[in-house]
mmCIF file with all atom_site columns, C-alpha atoms in Angstrom:
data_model
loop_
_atom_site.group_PDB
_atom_site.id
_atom_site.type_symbol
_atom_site.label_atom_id
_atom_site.label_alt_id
_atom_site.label_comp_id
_atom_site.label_asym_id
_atom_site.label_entity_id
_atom_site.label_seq_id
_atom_site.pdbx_PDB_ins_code
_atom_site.Cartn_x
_atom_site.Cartn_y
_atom_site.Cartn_z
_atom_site.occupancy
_atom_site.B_iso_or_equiv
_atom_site.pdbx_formal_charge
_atom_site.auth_seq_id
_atom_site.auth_comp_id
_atom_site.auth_asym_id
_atom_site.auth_atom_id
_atom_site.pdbx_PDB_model_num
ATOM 1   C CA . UNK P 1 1   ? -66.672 -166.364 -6.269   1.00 0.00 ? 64  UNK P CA 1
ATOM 2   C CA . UNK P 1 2   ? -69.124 -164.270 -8.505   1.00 0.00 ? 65  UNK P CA 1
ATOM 3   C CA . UNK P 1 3   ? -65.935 -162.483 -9.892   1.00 0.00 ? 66  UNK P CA 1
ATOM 4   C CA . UNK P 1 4   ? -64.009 -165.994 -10.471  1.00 0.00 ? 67  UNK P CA 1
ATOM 5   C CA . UNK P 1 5   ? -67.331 -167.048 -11.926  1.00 0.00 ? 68  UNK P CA 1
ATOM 6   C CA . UNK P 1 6   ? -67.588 -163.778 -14.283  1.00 0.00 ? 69  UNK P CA 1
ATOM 7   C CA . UNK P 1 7   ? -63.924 -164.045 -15.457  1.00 0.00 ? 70  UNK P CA 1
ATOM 8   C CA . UNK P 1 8   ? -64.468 -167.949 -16.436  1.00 0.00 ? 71  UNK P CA 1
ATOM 9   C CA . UNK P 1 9   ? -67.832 -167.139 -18.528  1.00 0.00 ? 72  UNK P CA 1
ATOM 10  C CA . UNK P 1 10  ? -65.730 -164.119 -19.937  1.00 0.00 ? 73  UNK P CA 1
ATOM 11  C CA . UNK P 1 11  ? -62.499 -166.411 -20.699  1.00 0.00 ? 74  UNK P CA 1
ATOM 12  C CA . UNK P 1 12  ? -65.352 -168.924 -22.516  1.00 0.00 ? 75  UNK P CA 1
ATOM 13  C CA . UNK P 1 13  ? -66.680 -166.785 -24.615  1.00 0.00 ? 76  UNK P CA 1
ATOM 14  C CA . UNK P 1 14  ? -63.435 -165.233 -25.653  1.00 0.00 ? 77  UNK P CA 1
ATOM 15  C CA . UNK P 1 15  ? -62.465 -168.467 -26.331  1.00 0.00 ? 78  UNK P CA 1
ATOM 16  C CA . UNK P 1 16  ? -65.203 -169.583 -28.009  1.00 0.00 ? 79  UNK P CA 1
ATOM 17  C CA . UNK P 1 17  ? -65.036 -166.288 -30.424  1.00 0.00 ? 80  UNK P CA 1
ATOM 18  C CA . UNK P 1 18  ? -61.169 -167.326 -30.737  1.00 0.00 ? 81  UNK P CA 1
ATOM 19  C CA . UNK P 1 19  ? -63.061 -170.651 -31.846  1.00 0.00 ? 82  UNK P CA 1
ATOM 20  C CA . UNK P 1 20  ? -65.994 -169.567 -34.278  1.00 0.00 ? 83  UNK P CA 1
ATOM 21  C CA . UNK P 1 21  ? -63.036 -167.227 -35.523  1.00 0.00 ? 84  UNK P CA 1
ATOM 22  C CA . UNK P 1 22  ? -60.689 -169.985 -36.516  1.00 0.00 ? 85  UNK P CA 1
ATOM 23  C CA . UNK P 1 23  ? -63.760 -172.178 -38.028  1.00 0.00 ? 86  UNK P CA 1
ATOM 24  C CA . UNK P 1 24  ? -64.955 -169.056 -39.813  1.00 0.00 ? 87  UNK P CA 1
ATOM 25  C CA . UNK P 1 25  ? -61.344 -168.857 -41.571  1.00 0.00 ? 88  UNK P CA 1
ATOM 26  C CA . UNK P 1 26  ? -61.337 -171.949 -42.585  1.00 0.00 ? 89  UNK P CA 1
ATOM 27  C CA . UNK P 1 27  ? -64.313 -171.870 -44.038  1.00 0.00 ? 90  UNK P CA 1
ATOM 28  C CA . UNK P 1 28  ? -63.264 -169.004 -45.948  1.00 0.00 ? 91  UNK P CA 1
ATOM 29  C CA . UNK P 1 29  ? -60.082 -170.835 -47.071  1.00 0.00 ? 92  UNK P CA 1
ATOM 30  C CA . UNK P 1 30  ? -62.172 -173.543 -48.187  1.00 0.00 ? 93  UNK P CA 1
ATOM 31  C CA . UNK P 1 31  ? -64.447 -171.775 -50.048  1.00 0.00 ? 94  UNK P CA 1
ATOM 32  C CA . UNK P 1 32  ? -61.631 -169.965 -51.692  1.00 0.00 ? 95  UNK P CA 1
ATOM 33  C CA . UNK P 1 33  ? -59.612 -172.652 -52.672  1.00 0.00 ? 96  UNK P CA 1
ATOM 34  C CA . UNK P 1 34  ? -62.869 -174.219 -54.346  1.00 0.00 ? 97  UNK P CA 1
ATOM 35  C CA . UNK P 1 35  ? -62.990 -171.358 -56.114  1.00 0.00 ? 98  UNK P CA 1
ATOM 36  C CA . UNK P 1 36  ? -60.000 -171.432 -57.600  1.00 0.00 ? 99  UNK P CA 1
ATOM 37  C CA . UNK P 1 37  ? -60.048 -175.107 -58.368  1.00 0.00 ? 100 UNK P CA 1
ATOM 38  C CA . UNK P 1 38  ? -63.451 -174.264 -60.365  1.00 0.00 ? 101 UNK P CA 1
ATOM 39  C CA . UNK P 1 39  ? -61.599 -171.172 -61.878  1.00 0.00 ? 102 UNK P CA 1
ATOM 40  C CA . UNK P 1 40  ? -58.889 -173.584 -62.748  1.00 0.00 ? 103 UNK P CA 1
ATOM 41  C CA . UNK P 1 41  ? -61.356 -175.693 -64.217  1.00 0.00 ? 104 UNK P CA 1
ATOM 42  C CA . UNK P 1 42  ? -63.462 -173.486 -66.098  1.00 0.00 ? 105 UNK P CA 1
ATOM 43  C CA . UNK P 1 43  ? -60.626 -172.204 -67.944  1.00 0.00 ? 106 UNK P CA 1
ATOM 44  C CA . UNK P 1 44  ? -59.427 -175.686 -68.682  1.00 0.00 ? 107 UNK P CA 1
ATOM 45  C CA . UNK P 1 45  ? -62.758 -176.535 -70.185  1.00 0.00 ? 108 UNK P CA 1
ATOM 46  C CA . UNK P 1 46  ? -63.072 -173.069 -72.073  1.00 0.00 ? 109 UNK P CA 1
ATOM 47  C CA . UNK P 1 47  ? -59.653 -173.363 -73.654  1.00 0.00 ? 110 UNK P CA 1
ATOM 48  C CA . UNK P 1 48  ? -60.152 -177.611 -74.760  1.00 0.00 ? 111 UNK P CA 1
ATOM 49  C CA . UNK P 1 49  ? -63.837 -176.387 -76.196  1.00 0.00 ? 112 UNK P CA 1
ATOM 50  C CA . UNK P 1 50  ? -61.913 -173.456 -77.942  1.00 0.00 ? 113 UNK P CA 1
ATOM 51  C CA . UNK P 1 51  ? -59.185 -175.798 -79.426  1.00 0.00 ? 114 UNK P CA 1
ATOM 52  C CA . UNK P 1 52  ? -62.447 -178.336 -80.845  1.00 0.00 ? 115 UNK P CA 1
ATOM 53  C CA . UNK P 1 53  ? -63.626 -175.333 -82.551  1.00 0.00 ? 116 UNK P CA 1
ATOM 54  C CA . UNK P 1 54  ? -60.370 -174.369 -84.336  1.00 0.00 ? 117 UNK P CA 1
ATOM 55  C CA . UNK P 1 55  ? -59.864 -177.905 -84.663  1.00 0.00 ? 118 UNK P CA 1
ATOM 56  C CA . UNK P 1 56  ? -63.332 -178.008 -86.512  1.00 0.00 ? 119 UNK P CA 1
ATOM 57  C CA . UNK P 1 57  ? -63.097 -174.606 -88.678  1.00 0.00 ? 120 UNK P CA 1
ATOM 58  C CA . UNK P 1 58  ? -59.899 -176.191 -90.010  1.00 0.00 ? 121 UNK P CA 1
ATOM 59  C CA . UNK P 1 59  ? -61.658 -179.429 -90.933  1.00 0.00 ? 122 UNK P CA 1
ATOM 60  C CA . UNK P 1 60  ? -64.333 -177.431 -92.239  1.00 0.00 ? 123 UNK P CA 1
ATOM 61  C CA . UNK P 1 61  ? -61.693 -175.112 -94.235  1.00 0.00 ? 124 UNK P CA 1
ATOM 62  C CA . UNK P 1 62  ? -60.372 -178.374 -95.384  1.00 0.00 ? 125 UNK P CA 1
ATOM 63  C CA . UNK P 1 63  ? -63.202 -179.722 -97.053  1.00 0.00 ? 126 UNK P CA 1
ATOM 64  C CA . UNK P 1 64  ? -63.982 -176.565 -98.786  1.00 0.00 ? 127 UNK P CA 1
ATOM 65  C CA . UNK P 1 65  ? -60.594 -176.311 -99.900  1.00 0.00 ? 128 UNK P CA 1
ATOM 66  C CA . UNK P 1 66  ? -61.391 -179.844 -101.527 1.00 0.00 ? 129 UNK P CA 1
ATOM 67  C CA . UNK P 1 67  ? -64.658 -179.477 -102.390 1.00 0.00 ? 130 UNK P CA 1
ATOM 68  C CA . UNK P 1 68  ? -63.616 -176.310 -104.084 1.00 0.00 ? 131 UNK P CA 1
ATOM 69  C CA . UNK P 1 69  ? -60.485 -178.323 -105.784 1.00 0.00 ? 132 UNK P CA 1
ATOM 70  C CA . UNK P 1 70  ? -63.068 -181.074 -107.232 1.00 0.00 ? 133 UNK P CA 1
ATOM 71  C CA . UNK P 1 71  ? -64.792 -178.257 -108.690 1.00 0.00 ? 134 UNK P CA 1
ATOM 72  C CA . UNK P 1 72  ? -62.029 -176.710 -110.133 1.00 0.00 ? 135 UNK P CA 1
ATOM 73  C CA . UNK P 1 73  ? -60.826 -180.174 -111.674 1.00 0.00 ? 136 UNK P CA 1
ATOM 74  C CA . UNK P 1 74  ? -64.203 -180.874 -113.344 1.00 0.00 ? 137 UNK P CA 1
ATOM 75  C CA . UNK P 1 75  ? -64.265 -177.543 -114.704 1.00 0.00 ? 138 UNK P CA 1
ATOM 76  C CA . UNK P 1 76  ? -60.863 -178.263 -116.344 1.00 0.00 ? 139 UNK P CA 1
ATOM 77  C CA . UNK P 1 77  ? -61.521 -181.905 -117.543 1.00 0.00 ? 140 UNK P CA 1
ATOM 78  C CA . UNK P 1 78  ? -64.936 -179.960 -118.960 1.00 0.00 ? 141 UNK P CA 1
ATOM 79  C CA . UNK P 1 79  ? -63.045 -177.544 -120.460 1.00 0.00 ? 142 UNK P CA 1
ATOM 80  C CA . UNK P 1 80  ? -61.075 -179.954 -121.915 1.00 0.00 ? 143 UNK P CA 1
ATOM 81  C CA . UNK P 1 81  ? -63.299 -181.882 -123.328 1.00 0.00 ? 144 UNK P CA 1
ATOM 82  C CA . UNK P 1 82  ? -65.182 -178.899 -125.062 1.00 0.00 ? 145 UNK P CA 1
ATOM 83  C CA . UNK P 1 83  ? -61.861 -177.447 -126.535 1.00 0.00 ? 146 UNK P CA 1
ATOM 84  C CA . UNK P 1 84  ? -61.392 -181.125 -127.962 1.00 0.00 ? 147 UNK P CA 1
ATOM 85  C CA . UNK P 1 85  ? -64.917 -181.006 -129.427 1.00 0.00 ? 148 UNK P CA 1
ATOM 86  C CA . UNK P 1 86  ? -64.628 -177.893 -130.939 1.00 0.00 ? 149 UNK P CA 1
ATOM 87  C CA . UNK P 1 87  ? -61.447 -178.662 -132.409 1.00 0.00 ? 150 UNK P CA 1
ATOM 88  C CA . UNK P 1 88  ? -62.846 -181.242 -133.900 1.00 0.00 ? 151 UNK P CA 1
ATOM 89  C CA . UNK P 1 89  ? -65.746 -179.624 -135.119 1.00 0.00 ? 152 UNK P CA 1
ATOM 90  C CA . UNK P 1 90  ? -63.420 -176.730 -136.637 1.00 0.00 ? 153 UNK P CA 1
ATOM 91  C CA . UNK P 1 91  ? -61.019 -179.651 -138.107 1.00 0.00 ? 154 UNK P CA 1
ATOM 92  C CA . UNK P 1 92  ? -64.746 -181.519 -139.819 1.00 0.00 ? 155 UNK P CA 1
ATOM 93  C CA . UNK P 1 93  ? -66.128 -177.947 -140.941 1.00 0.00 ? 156 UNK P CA 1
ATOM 94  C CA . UNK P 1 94  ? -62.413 -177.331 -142.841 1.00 0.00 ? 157 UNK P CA 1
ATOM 95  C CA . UNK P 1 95  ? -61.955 -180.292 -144.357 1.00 0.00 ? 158 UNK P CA 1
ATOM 96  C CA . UNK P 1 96  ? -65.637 -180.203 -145.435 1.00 0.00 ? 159 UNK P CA 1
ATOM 97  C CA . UNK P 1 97  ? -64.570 -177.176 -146.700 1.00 0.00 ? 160 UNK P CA 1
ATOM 98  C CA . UNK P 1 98  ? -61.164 -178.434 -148.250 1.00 0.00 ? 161 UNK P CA 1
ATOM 99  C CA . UNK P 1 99  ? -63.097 -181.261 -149.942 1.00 0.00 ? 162 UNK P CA 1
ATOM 100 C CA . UNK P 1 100 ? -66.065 -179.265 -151.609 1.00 0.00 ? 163 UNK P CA 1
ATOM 101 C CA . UNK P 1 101 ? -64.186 -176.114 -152.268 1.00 0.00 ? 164 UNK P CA 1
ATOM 102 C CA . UNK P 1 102 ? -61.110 -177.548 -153.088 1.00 0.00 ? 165 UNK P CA 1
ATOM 103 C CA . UNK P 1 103 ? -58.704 -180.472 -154.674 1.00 0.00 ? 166 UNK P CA 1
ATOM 104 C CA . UNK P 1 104 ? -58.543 -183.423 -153.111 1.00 0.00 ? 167 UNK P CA 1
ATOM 105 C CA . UNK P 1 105 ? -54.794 -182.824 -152.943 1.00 0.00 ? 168 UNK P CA 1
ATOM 106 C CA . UNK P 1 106 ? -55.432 -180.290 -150.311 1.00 0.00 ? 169 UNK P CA 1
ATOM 107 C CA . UNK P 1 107 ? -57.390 -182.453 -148.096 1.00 0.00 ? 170 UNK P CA 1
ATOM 108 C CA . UNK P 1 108 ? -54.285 -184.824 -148.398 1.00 0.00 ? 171 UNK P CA 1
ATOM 109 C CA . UNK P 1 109 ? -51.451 -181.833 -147.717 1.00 0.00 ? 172 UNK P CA 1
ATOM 110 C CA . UNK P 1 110 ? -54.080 -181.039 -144.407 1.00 0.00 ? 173 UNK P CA 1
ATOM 111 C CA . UNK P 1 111 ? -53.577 -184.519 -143.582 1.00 0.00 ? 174 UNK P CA 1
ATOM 112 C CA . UNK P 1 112 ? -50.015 -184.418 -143.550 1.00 0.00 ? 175 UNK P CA 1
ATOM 113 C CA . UNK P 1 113 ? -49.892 -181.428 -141.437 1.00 0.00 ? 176 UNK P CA 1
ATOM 114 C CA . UNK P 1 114 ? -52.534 -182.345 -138.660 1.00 0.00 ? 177 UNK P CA 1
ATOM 115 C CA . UNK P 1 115 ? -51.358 -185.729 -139.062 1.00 0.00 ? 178 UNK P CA 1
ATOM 116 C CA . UNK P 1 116 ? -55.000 -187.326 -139.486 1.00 0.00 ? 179 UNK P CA 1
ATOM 117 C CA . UNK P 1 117 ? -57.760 -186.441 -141.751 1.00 0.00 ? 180 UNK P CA 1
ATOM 118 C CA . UNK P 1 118 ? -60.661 -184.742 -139.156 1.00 0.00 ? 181 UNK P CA 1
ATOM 119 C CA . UNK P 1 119 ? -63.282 -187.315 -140.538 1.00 0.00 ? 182 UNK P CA 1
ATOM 120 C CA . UNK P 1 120 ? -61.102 -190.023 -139.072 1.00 0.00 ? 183 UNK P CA 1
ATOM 121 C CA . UNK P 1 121 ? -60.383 -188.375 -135.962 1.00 0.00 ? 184 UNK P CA 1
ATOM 122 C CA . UNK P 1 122 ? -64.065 -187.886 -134.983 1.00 0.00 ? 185 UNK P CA 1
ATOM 123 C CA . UNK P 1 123 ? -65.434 -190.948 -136.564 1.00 0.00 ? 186 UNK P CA 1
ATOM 124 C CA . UNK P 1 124 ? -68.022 -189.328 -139.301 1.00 0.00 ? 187 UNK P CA 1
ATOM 125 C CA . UNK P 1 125 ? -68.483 -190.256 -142.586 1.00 0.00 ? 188 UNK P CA 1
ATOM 126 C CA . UNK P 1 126 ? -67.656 -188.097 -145.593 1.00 0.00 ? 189 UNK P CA 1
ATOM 127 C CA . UNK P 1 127 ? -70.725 -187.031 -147.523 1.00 0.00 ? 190 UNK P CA 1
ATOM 128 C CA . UNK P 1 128 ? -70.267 -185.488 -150.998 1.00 0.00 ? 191 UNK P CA 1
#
């Protein structure tokens, strides 16, 4: 009966070990497939945050590319309005120079090729 007794216990506890084995593997397989889930995850979350920050550099390249187009604009219209100034600063200083050099006949032929006379154009008086 001891030996029925000894081969029982012995039966159990391969059993059990058969047991703890089986729980032990699927634990493991559990643990694994958490792990890949969190992988999975992970590089889900890394490649969204990724496409916010190209998403942002190119909003941020955007504005610049604006910001530096404003500039660029108010530099022309400043341009602009200096070239017009000086034109008409050349055009007063000519005729001035037409009128107190010169015939009044000339100031007349320089109106009919600029098509105005420079004192009209700007608005000043003519001082002799």
């Amino acid at each position: 009966m001891e030996e029925e007794y000894m081969e029982a216990v012995e039966s159990y506890l391969e059993w059990q070990g058969e047991e703890q084995k089986e729980e032990l593997e699927r634990k493991r397989e559990e643990v694994w497939q958490a792990a890949e889930r969190w992988a999975k995850e992970m590089e889900e979350a890394l490649r969204e945050a990724a496409q916010r920050e190209a998403e942002e550099r190119e909003a941020t390249e955007a504005a610049a590319r604006a910001s530096v187009s404003e500039v660029e604009e108010k530099e022309m219209v400043t341009e602009d309005r200096l070239q017009m100034t000086l034109t008409k600063a050349i055009d007063f200083q000519l005729h001035q120079v037409l009128a107190e050099q010169f015939s009044p006949s000339l100031s007349l032929h320089f109106k009919k090729v600029t098509g105005h006379m420079p004192l009209e154009s700007n608005g000043l008086d003519h001082q002799e």
